[in-house]
Coordinates of C-alpha atoms and ligand atoms in Angstrom, one line a residue:
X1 CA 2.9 -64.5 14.2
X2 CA 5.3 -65.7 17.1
X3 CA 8.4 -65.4 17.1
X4 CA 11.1 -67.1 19.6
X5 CA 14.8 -65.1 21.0
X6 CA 16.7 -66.0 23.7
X7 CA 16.2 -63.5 26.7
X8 CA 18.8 -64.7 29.0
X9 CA 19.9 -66.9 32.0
X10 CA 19.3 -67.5 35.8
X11 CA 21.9 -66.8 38.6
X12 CA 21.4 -70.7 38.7
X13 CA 21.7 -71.2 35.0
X14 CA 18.3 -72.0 33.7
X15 CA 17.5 -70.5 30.1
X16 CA 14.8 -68.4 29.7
X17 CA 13.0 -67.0 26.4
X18 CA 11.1 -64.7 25.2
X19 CA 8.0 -65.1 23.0
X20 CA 6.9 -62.4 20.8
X21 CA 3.5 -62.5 19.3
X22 CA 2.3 -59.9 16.8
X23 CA -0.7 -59.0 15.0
X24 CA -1.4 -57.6 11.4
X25 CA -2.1 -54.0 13.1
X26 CA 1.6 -54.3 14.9
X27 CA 0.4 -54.6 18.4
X28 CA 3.2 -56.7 20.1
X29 CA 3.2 -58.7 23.1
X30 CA 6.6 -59.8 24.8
X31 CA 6.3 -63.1 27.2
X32 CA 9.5 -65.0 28.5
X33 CA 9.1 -68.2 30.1
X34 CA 10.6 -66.7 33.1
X35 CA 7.1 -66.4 35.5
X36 CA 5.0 -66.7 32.5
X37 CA 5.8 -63.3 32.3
X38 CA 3.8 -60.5 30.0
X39 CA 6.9 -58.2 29.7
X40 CA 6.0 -55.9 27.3
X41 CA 3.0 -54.9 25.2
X42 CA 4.0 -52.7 22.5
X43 CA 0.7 -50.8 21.9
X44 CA -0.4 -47.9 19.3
X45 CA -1.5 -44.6 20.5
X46 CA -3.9 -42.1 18.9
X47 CA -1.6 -40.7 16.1
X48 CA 0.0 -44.8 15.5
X49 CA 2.8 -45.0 17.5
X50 CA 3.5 -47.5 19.4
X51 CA 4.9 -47.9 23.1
X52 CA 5.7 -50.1 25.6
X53 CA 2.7 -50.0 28.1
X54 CA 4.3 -51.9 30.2
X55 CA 6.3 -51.4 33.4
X56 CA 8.9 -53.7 34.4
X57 CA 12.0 -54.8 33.4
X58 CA 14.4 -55.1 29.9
X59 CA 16.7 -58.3 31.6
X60 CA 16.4 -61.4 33.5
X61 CA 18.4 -59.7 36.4
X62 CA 15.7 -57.4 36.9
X63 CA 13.3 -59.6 36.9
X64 CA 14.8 -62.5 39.5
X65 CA 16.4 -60.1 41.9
X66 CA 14.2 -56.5 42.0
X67 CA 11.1 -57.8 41.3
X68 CA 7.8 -56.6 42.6
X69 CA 6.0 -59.7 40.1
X70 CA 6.0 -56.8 36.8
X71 CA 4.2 -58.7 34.3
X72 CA 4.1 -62.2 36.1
X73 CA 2.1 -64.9 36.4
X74 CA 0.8 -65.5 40.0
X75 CA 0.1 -68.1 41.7
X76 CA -0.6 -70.9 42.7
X77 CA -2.4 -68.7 45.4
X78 CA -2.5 -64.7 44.6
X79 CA -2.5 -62.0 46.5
X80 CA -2.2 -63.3 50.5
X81 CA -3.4 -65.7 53.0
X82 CA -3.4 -64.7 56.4
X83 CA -0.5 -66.1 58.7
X84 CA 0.2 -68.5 56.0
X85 CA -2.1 -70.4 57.5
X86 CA -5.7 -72.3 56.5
X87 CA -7.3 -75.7 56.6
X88 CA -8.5 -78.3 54.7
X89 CA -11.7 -81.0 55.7
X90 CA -9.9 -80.6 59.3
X91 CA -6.3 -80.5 57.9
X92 CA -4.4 -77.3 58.9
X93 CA -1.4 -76.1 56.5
X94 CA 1.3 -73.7 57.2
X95 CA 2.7 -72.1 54.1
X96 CA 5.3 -69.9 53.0
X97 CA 5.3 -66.4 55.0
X98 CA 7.2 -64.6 52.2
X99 CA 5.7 -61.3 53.3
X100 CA 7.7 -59.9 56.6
X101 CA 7.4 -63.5 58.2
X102 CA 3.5 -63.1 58.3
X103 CA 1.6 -63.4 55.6
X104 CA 1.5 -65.5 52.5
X105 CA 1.8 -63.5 49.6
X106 CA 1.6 -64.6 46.0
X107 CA 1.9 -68.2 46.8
X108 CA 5.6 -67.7 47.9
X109 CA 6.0 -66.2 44.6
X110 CA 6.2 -70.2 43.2
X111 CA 5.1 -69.9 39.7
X112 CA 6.7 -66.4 39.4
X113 CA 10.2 -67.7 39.7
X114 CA 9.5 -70.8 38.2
X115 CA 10.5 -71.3 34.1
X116 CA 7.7 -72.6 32.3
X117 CA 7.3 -74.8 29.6
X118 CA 6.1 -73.1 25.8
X119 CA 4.6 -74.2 23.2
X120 CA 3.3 -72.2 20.3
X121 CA -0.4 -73.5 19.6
X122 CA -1.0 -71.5 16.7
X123 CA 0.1 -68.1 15.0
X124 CA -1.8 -66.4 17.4
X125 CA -1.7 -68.5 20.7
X126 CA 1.2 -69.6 23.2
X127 CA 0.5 -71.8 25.7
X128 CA 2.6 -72.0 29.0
X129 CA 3.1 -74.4 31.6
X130 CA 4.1 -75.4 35.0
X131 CA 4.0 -78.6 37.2
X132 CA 4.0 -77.8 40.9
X133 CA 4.6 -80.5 43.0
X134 CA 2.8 -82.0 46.3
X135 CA 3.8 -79.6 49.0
X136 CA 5.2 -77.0 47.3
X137 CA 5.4 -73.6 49.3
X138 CA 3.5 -75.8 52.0
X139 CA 0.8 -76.1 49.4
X140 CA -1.0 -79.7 49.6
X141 CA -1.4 -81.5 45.8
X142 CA 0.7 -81.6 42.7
X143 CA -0.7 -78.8 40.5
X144 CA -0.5 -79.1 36.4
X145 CA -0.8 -75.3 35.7
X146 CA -1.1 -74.5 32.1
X147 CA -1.6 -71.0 30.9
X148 CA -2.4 -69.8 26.9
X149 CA -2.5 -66.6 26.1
X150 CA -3.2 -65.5 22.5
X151 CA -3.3 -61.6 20.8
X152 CA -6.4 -61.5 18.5
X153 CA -6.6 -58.9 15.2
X154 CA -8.3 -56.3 17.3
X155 CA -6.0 -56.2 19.7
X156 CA -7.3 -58.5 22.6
X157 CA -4.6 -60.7 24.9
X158 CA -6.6 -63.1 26.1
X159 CA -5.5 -65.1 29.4
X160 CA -6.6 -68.4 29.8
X161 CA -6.2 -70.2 33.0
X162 CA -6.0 -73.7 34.1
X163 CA -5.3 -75.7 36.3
X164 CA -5.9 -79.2 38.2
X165 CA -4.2 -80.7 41.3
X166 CA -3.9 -84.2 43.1
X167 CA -5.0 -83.3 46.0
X168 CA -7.7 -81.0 47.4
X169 CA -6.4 -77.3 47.6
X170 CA -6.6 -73.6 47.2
X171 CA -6.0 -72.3 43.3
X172 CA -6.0 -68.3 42.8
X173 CA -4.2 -67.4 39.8
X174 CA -3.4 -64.1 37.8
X175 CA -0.7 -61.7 36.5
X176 CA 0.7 -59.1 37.7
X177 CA 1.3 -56.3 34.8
X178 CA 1.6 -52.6 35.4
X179 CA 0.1 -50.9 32.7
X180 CA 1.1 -47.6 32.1
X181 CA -0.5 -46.5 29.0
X182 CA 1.8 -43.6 28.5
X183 CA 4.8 -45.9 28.7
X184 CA 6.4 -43.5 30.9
X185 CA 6.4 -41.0 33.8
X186 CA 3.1 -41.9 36.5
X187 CA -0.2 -43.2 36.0
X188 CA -2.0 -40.3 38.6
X189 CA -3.7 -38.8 35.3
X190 CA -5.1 -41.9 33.9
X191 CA -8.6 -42.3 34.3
X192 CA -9.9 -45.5 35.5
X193 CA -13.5 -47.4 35.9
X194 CA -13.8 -49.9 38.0
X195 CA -17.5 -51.7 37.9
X196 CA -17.5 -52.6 41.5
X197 CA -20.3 -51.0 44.0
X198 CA -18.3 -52.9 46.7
X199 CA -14.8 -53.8 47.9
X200 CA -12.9 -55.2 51.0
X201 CA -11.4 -53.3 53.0
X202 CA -7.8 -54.7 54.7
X203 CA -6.3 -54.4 58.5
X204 CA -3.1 -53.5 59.4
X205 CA -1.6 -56.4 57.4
X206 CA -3.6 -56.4 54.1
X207 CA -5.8 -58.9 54.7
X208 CA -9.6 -58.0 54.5
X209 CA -11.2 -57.7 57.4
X210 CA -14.3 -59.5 56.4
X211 CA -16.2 -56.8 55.6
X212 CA -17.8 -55.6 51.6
X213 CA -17.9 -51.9 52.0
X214 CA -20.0 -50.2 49.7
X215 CA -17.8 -47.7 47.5
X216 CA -20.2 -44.9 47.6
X217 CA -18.9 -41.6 49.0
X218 CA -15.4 -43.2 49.6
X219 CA -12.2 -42.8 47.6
X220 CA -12.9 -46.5 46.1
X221 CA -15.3 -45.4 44.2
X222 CA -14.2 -45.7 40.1
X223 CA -17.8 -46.8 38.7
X224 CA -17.4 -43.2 37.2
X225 CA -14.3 -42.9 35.5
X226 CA -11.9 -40.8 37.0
X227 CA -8.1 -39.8 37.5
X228 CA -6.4 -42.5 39.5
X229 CA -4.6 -40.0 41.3
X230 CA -7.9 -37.5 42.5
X231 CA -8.6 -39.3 45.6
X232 CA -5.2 -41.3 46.4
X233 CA -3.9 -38.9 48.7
X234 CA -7.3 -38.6 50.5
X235 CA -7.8 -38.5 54.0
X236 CA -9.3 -42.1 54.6
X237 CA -8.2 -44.8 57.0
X238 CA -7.9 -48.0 53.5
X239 CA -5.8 -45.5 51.8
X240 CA -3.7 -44.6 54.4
X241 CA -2.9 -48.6 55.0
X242 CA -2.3 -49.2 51.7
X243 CA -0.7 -46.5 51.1
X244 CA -2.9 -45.7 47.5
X245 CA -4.9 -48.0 46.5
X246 CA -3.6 -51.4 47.1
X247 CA -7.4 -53.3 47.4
X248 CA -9.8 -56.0 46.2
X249 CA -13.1 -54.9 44.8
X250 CA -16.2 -57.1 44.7
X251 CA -17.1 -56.8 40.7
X252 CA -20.7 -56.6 40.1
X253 CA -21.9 -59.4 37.6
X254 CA -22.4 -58.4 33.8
X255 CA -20.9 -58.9 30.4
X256 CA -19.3 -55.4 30.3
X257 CA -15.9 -54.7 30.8
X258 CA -14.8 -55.2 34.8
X259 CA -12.4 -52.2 34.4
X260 CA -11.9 -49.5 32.1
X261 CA -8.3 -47.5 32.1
X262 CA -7.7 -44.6 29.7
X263 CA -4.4 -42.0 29.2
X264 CA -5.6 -38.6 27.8
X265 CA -2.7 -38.2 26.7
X266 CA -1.8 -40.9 24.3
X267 CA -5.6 -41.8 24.1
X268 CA -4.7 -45.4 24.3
X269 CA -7.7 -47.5 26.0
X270 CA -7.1 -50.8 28.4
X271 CA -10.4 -52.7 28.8
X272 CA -10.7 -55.4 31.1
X273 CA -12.6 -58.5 31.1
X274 CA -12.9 -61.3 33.6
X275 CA -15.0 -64.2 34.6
X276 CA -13.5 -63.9 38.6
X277 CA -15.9 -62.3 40.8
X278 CA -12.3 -59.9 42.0
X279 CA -9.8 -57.4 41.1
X280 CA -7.3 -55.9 42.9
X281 CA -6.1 -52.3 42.2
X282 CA -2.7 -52.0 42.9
X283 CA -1.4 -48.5 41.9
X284 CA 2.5 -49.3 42.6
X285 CA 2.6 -47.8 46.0
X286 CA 5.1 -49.1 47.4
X287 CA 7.7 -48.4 44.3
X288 CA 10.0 -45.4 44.9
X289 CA 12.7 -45.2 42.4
X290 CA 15.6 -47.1 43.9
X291 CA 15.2 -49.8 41.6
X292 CA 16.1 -49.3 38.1
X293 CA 13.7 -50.6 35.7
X294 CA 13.7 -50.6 31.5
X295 CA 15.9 -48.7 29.9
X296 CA 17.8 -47.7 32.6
X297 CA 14.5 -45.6 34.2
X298 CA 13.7 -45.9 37.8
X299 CA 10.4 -47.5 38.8
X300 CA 9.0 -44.8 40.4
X301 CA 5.8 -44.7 42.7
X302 CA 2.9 -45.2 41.0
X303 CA 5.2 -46.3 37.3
X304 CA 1.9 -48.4 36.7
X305 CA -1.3 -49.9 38.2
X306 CA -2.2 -53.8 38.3
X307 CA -5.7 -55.1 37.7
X308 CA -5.3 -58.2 39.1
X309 CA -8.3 -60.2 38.4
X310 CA -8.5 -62.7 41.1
X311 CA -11.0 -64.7 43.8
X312 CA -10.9 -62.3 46.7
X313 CA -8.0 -62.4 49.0
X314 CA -7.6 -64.9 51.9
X315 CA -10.4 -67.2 50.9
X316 CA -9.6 -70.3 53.1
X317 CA -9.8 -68.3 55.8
X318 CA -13.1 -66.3 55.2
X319 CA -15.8 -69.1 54.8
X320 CA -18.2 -65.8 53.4
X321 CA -15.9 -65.1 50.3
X322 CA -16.4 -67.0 47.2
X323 CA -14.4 -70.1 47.5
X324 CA -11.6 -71.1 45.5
X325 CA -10.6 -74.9 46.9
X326 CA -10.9 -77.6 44.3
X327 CA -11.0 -80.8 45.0
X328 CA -8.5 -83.4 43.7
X329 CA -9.5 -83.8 39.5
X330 CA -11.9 -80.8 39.7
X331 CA -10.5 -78.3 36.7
X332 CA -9.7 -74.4 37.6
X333 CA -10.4 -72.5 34.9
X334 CA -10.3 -68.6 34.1
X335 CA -10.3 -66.0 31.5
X336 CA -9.3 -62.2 31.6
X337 CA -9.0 -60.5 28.6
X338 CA -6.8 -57.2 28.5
X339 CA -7.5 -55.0 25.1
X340 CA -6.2 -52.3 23.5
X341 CA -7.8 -49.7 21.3
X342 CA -7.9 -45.6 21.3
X343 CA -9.9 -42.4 21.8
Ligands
BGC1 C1 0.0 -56.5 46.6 C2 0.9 -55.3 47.0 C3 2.3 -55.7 46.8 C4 2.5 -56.0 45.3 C5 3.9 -56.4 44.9 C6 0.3 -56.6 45.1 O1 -0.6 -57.6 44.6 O2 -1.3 -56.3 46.9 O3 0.7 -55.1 48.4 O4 3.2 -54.7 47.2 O5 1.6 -57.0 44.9 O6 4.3 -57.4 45.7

């Protein structure tokens, strides 16, 4: 079932609304048109009740001025591209240093400000979507984005991707949710897998130094589950620039899921799946309760973690990273799959 309600308006006026799709077991998923935004998922725990797992914001002010991207859509370039620069068969573009006046991060934050277009597919599916035009951001090509996400019976949101531009150019897309599967206080005690043997380390400005570390005997290493907050403190030079965790890790190929989070506590289960070769771990470093977030609570450092499944950061620029430029027609096309269930 989906259901429509007015969510609110813009500083500049635009309307924005909020999509609620619900399946027969009463998991809940809350998506405004504002960023193609997740902003809630109402999931149950081990005893049935349900919570908001989802860290963020309750109103459109929130969301438009305090926003570190909770729940968003990314794109039309996630995560950053050093000096906002790259090129193209010989052409160079200059894009939107958004991040302290050097980096390019989230595209400019484009398609997270932008209000997309909904239609419900079916009872289960919404579909989103997004024209960017030529230049956007400093972007080359006009970009038709289109994302559907649809809640299945056993409690599967399924992200669907796509995408196709004009014009030859760079397409990294994903959201930006931070799950807390408590729905409240820190995520240090959740226990996280990560199936990555590798990931890439960052320099002084998070951009990845070129190098796929192995994960072995370093605090990056989650392809055992354990607490997210045993080695975020540690005494290692990537955690000390991030801050936490704040990373890209290579995932190994397989069907399994890419990343595995669980709360003790509540018992509630997040699985991952993806068909991008990268996710970041972002453990909400840089949060530290001065912004007020739902219900009148503070977001406090580490309020949630983001899996952002993604093509590793800065492709353009690092010829040795899987490469996400499409040429003019060519269709860019993902899936990540974020489900629920308990233990
Ligand atoms: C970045 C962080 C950043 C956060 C919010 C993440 O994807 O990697 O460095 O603080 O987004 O902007």
């Amino acid at each position: 079932m989906i259901v429509k309600n007015i969510f609110g308006t813009t500083a500049d006026g635009r309307a924005v609304d909020c999509y609620t799709l619900k399946n027969s077991s009463g998991m809940a998923v809350d998506i405004i048109t504002y960023g193609a935004t997740i902003n809630s998922i109402y999931a149950a725990d081990k005893d049935g009740v349900f919570a908001d797992v989802l860290a963020g914001f309750d109103t459109i002010d929130g969301h438009e001025n305090h926003s570190d991207y909770e729940g968003m859509t990314v794109g039309r370039y996630a995560n950053r591209i050093a000096n906002g620069k790259f090129s193209i068969d010989g052409i160079e573009y200059e894009v939107e240093k958004n991040e302290k006046g050097i980096t390019c991060l989230h595209g400019g934050a484009e398609l997270s400000t932008a209000v997309w277009k909904a239609i419900i597919i079916d009872d289960n599916s919404l579909e989103m979507s997004y024209t960017s035009p030529d230049g956007a951001m400093g972007f080359p090509g006009k970009v038709d984005f289109r994302v559907v996400f649809t809640l299945h019976e056993d409690n599967a949101l399924k992200i669907e991707y796509n995408a196709v531009s004009d014009k030859k150019t760079v397409i990294n897309m994903t959201n930006h949710a931070y799950f807390n599967l408590a729905g409240k206080g820190d995520v240090l005690g959740h226990e996280l897998m990560i199936n990555a043997d590798a990931y890439t380390p960052i320099d002084e400005n998070s951009i990845p130094t070129g190098e796929i570390r192995p994960v072995e005997g370093t605090p990056f290493d989650f392809r055992q589950s354990k607490a997210i907050g045993r080695d975020i403190a540690a005494d290692d030079e990537q955690i000390k620039i991030g801050r936490g965790y704040d990373h890209n890790f290579c995932l190994n190929d397989g069907d399994g899921p890419a990343a595995v989070a669980y709360d003790p506590e509540s018992g509630r289960v997040l699985e991952v799946f993806t068909d991008l070769c990268g996710v970041q771990l972002y453990t909400g470093n840089f949060l530290d309760g001065t912004i007020t977030g739902k219900k009148g609570n503070p977001l406090i450092q580490h309020a949630g973690f983001c899996l952002e499944t993604q093509y590793y950061p800065n492709t353009p620029n690092m010829p040795e990273f899987p490469q996400c430029t499409f040429d003019a027609g060519e269709k860019f096309k993902s899936c990540t799959v974020f489900k629920f269930s308990v233990k």
